[in-house]
Coordinates of C-alpha atoms and ligand atoms in Angstrom, one line a residue:
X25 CA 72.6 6.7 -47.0
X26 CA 73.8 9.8 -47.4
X27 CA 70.5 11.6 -46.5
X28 CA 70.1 9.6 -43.5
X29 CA 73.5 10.9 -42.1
X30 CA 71.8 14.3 -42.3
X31 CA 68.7 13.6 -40.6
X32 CA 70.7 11.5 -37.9
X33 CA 73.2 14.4 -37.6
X34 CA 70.4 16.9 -37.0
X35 CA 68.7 14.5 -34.5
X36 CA 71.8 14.0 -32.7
X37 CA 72.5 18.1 -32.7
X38 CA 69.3 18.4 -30.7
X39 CA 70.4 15.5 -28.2
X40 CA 73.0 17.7 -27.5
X41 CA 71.4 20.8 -27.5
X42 CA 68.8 19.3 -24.6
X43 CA 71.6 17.8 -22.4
X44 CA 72.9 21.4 -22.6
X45 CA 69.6 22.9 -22.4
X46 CA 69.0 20.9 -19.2
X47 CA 72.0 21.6 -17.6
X48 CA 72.2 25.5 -17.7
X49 CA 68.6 24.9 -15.9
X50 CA 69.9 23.0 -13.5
X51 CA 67.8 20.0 -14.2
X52 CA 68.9 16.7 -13.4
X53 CA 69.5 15.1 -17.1
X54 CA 69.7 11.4 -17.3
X55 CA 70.1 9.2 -20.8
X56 CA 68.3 6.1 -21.9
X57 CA 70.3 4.4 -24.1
X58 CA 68.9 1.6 -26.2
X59 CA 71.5 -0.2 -27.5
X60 CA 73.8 -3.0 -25.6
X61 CA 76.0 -2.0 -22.7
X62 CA 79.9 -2.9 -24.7
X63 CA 78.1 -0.4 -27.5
X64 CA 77.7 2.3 -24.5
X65 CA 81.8 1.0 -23.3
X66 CA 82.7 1.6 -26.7
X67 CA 80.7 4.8 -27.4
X68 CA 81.6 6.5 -24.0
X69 CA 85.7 5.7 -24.4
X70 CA 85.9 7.1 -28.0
X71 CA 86.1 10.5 -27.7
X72 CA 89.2 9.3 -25.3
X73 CA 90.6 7.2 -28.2
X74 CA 89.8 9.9 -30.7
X75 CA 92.9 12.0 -28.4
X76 CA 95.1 8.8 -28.8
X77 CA 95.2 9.1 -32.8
X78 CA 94.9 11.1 -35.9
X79 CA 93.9 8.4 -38.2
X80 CA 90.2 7.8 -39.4
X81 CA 89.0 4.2 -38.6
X82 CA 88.7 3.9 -42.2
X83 CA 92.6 4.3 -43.0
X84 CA 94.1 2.7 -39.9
X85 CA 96.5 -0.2 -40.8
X86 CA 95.8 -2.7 -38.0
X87 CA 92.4 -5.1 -38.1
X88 CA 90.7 -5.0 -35.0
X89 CA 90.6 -2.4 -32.2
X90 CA 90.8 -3.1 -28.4
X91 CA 88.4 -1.5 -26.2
X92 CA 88.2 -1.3 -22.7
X93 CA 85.4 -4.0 -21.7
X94 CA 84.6 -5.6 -25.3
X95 CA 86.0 -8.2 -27.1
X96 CA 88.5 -7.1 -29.9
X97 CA 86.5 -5.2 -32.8
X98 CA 87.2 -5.8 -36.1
X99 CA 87.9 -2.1 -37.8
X100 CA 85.1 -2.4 -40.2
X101 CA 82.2 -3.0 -37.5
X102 CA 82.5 0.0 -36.5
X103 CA 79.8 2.0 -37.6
X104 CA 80.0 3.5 -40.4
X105 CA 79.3 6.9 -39.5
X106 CA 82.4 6.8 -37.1
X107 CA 84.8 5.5 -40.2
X108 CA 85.6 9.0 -41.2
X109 CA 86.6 11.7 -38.7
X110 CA 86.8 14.7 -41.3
X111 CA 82.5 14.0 -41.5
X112 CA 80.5 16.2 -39.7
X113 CA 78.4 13.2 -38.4
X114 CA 82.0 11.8 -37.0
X115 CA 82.2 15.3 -35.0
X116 CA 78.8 15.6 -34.1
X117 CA 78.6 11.6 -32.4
X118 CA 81.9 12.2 -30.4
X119 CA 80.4 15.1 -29.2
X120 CA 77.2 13.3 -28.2
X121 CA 79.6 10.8 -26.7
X122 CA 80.9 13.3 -24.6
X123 CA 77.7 14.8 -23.5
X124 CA 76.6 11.1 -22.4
X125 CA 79.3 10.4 -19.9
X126 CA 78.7 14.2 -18.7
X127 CA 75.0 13.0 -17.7
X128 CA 73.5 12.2 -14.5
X129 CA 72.9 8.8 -14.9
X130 CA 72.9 6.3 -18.5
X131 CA 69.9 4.3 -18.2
X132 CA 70.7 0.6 -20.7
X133 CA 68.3 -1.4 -22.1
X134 CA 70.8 -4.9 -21.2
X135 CA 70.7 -6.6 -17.9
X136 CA 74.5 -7.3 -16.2
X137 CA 74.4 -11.0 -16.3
X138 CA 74.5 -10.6 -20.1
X139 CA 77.2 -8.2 -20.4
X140 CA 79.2 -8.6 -17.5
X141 CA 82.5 -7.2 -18.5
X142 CA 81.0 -4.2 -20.2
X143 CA 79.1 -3.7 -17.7
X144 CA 82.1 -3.6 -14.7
X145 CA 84.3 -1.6 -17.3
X146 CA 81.5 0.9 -17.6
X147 CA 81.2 1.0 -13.6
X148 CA 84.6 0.8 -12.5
X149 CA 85.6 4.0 -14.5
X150 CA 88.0 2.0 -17.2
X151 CA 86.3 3.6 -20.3
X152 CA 86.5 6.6 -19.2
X153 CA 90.2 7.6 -17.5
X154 CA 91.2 10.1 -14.8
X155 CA 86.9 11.4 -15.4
X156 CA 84.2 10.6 -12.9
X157 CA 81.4 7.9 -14.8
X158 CA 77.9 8.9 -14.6
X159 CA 76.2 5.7 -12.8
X160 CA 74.8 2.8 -15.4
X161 CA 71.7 1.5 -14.5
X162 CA 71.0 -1.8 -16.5
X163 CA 67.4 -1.6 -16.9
X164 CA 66.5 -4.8 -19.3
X165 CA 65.9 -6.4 -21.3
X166 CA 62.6 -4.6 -22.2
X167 CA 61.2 -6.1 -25.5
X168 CA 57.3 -5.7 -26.3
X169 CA 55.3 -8.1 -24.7
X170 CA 53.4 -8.8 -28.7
X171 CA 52.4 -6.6 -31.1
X172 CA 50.4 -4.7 -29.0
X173 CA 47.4 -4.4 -31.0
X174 CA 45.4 -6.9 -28.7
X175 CA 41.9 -8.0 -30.4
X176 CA 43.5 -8.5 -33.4
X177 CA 43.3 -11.7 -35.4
X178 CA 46.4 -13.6 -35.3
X179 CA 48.5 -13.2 -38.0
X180 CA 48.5 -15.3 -40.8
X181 CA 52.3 -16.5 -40.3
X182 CA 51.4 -18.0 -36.3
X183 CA 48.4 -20.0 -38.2
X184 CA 51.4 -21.1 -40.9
X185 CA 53.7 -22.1 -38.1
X186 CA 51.3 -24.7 -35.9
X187 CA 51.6 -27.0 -38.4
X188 CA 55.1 -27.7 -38.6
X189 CA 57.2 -29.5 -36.1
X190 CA 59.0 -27.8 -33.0
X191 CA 61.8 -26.0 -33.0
X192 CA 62.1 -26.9 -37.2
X193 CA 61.5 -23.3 -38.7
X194 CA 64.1 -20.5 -39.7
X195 CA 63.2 -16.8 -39.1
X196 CA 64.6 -14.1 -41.5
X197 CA 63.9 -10.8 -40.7
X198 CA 66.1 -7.7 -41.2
X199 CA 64.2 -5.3 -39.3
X200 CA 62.1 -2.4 -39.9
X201 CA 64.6 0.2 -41.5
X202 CA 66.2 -1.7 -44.2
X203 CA 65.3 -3.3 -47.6
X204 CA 67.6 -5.9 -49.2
X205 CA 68.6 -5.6 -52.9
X206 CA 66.9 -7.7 -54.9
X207 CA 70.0 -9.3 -56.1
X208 CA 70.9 -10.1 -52.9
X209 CA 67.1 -11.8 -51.9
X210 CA 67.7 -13.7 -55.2
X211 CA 70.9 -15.5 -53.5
X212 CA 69.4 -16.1 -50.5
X213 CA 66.0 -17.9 -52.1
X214 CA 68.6 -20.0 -54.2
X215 CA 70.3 -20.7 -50.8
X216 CA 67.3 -21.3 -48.7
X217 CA 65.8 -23.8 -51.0
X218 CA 68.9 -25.9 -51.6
X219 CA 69.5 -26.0 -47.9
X220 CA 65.7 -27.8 -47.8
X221 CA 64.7 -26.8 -44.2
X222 CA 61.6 -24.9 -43.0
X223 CA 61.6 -20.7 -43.3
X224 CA 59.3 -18.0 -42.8
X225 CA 61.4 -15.0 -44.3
X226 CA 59.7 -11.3 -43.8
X227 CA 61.2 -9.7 -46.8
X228 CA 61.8 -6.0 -47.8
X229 CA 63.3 -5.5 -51.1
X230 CA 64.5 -2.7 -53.2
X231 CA 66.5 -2.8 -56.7
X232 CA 68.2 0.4 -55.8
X233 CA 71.1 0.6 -53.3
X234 CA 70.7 4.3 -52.3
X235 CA 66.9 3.5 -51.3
X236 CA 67.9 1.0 -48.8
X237 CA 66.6 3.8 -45.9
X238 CA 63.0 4.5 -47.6
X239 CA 60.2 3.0 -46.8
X240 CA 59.1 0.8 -49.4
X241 CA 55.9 -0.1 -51.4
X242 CA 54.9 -3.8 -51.1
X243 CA 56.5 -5.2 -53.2
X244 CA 55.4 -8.5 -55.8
X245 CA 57.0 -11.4 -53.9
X246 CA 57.0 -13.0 -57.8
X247 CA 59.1 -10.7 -59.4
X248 CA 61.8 -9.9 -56.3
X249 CA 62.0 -14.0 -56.1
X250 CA 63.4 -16.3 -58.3
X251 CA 61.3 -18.0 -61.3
X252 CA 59.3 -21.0 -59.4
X253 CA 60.2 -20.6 -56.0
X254 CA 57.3 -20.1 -54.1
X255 CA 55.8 -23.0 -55.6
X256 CA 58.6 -25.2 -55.1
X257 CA 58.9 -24.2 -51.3
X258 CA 55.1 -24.0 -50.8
X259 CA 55.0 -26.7 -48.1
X260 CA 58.0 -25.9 -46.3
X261 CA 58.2 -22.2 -46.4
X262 CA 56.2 -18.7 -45.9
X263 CA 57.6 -15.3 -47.6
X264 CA 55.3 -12.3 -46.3
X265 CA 55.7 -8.6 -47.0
X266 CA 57.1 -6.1 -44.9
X267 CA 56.1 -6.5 -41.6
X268 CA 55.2 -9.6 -39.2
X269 CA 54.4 -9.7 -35.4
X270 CA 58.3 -10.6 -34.7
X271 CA 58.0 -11.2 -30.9
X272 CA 55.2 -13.5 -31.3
X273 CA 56.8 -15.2 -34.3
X274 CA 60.3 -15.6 -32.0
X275 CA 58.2 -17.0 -29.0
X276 CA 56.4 -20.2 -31.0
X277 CA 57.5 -23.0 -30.6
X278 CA 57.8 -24.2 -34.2
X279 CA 61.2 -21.7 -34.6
X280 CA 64.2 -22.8 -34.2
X281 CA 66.5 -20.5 -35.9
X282 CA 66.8 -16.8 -36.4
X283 CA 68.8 -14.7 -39.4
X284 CA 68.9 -11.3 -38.3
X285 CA 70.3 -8.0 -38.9
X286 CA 71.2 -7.5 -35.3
X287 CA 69.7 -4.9 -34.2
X288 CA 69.1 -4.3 -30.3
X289 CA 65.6 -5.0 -30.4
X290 CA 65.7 -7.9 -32.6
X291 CA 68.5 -9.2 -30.4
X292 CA 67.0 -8.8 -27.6
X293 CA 63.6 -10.6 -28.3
X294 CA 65.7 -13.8 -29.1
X295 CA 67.3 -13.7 -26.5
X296 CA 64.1 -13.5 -24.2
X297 CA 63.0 -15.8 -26.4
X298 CA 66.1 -18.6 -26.6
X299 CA 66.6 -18.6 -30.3
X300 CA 70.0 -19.1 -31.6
X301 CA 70.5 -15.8 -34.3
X302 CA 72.9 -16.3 -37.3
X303 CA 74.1 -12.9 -37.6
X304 CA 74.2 -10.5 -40.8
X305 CA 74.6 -6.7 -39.2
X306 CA 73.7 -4.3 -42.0
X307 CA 74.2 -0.8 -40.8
X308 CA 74.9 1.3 -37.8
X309 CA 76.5 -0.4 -34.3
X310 CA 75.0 -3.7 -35.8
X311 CA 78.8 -5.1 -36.3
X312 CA 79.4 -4.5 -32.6
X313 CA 76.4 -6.6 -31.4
X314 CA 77.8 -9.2 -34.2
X315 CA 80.7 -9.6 -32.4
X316 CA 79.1 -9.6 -29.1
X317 CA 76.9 -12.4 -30.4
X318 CA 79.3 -14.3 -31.7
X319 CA 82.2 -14.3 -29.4
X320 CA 81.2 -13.3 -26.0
X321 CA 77.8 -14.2 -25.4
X322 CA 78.4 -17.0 -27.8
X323 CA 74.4 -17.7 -29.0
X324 CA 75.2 -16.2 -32.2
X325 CA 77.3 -17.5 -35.6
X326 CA 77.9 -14.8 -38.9
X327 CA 76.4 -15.2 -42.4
X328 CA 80.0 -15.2 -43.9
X329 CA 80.0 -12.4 -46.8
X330 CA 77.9 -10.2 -45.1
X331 CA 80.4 -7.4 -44.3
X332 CA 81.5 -7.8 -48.2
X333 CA 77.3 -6.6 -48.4
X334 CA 76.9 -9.5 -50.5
X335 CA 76.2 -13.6 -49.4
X336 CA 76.4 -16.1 -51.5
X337 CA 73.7 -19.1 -51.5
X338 CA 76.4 -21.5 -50.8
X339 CA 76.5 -19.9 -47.3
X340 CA 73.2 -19.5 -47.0
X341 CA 72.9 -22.9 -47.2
X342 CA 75.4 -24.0 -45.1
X343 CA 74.1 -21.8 -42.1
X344 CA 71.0 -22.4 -42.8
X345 CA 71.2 -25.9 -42.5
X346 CA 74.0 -26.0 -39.5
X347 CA 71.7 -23.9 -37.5
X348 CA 69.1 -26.2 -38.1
X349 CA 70.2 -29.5 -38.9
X350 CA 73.7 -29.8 -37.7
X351 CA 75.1 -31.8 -34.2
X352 CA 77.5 -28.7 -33.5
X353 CA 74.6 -26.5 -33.4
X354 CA 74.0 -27.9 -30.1
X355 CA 76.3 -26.3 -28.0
X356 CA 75.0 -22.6 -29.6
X357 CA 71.3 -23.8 -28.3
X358 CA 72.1 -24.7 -25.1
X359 CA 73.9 -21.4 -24.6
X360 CA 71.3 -19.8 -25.7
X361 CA 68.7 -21.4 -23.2
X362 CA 71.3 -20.5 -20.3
X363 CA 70.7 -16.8 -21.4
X364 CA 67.4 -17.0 -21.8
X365 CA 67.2 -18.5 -17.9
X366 CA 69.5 -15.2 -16.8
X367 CA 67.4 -12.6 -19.0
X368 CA 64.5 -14.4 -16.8
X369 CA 66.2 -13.8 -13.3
X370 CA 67.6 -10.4 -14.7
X371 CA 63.6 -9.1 -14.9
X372 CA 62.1 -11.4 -12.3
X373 CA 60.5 -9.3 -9.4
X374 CA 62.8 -7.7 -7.1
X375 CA 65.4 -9.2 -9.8
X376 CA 68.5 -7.0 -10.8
X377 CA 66.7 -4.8 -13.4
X378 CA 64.2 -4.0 -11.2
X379 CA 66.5 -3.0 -8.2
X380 CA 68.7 -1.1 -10.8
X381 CA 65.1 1.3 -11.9
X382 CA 64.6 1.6 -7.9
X383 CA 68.2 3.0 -7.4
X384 CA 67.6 5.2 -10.2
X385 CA 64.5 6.6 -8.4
X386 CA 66.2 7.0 -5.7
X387 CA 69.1 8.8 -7.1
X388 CA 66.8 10.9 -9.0
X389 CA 65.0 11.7 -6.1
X390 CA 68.3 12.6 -4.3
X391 CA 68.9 14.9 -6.9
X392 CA 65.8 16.6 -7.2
X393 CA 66.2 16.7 -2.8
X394 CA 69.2 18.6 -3.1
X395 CA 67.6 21.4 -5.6
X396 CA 64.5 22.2 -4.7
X397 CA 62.1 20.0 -2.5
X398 CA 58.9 20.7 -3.5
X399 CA 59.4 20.0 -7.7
X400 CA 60.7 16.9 -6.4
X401 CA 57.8 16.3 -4.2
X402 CA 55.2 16.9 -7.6
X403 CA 57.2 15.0 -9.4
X404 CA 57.9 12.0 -7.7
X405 CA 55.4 11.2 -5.0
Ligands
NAG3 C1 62.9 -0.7 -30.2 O1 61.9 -1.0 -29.3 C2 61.3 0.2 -28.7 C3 60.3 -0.3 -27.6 O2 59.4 -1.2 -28.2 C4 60.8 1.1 -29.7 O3 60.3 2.3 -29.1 C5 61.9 1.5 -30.7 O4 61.4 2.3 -31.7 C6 62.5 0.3 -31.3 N1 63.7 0.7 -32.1 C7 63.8 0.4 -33.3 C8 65.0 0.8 -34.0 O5 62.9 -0.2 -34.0

């Protein structure tokens, strides 16, 4: 953890050395920011809320914060590098923050229809009082089209997946930067097994909390798991190491769930491809998209215990098997579908996204008019 904050503090020093660098130039500086529009509405109005108060988020008394544009945030999803403001890292974000709504253009990898109130907050000025707000192009929802590695054989997991039933298998993935403790995979085998539905789980394990952030080895799936359990679930369940070609995974038709660490990306793809997500944020502005998930967007329920960093199998079982056994799971399906219909629209041809990258253009090209014509001509015809 603690060395991550330090290479994320000096990665963030240089964002705000280049947005610095660009403007003594006098070149135009725009930001792509890859995260969900309400974590841009909540990033670009801190360093106002920072004014409003002396207390850390850490100490303050009440539960959840409002924000302009976002649904009330419970204190403790908010990232954990923003808890303390006596950290460097706390400084060196707001700062960042700053710098953002000081650029000439934000550029988000979300599309409007998702994020609608976000989206108008961050227009109409609201997060950002009595300042003029850079313009927000909506640019998304890019997500990789497949792995990308073309003539490939397919992976082993798609193979796995034909032969079971539509819509009847459970994804868990955590994405590509943590490792679970082993403890913790323990619970959720127990979990998974009693709840006796259909998983593919891509696991990354480690048995020491303060090696969460390193890469790890592969590890043997027999000694992270419990005693027996891969040949108990062998008919009904997949455990691979590591890695596994997500988007593909999301996009077959035999998945029908998704646990996930919420991350952008990983939202994102399930979104594009309509799987309900049962949420368990790990690190960073993870709680935010939780929240967004869960109560605005409403495709999304929590793994309960997950912001105590620990679940119990009795959850996972429950979830497990509400998400994809239940009659109320219904509703959270059919929302999802709706989403996935406006995520289509939102990159159709000459749909929103699109037009938002052309006004970009355009104002870039404005920008670059009113400098110098010809480096605008080089660079943009
Ligand atoms: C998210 O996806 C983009 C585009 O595929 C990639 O460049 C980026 O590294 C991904 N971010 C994370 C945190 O994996």
């Amino acid at each position: 953890m603690t060395q991550t904050g330090i290479q994320w503090t000096l990665c963030l020093k240089q964002f705000v050395q280049i947005t610095e660098i660009a403007r003594q130039l006098g070149i135009p500086a725009y930001v792509h920011f890859p995260c969900a529009a309400s974590v841009l509405a909540i990033y670009i109005h801190l360093p106002v809320f920072h004014t409003t108060t002396d207390t850390s988020f850490k100490d303050m008394e009440c539960t959840s914060l409002d924000f302009p544009g976002v649904p009330p945030i419970p204190v403790a999803d908010v990232p954990y590098t923003l808890q303390d403001r006596d950290t460097e890292i706390y400084q060196t974000r707001i700062e960042k923050f700053t710098q953002i709504a000081e650029a000439d253009g934000i550029l988000v990898n979300s599309f409007e229809s998702l994020e609608e109130r976000a989206v108008r907050a961050l227009k109409d000025g609201v997060c950002l009082p009595g300042r003029k707000m850079p313009p927000v192009y909506c640019i998304g929802p890019l997500v990789k089209k497949e792995n990308g590695k073309e003539i490939e054989e397919r992976h082993i997991c798609l193979t796995w997946l034909d032969s079971h039933p539509k819509g009847s298998v459970i994804f868990l993935c955590f994405g590509s930067v943590v490792a679970l403790l082993i403890d913790q995979i323990k619970q959720i085998a127990i979990g998974l097994e009693r709840s006796s539905q259909r998983f593919l789980w891509v696991l990354r394990s480690t048995n020491d909390e303060n090696k969460m952030f390193e890469p790890q080895p592969d590890s043997d799936l027999h000694f992270v798991l419990p005693d027996g359990f891969l040949d108990r679930t062998k008919n009904r369940g997949m455990v691979i190491n590591s890695w596994a070609p997500q988007v593909d995974v999301l996009n077959h038709a035999s998945i029908g769930g998704f646990v996930s660490h919420c991350g952008w990306n990983s939202t994102l793809e399930a979104i594009v491809a309509g799987v309900p997500i049962i949420c368990w944020p790990i690190f960073a502005e993870q709680g935010i998209n939780k929240v967004l998930l869960t109560e605005e967007i409403k495709v999304g329920v929590v793994m309960k215990g997950c912001e105590e960093e620990f679940v119990r199998p009795e959850e996972v079982e429950e979830k497990v098997r509400w998400l994809m056994a239940s009659e109320g799971r219904r509703v959270l399906r059919e929302h999802m579908l709706a989403v996935k219909e406006k995520a289509r629209e939102a990159m159709a041809e000459d749909g929103p996204s699109a037009k938002a990258f052309t006004e970009f253009l355009r104002d870039l090209r404005l920008k670059l008019n009113g400098q110098d014509e010809r480096s605008s001509d080089s660079f943009l015809s």
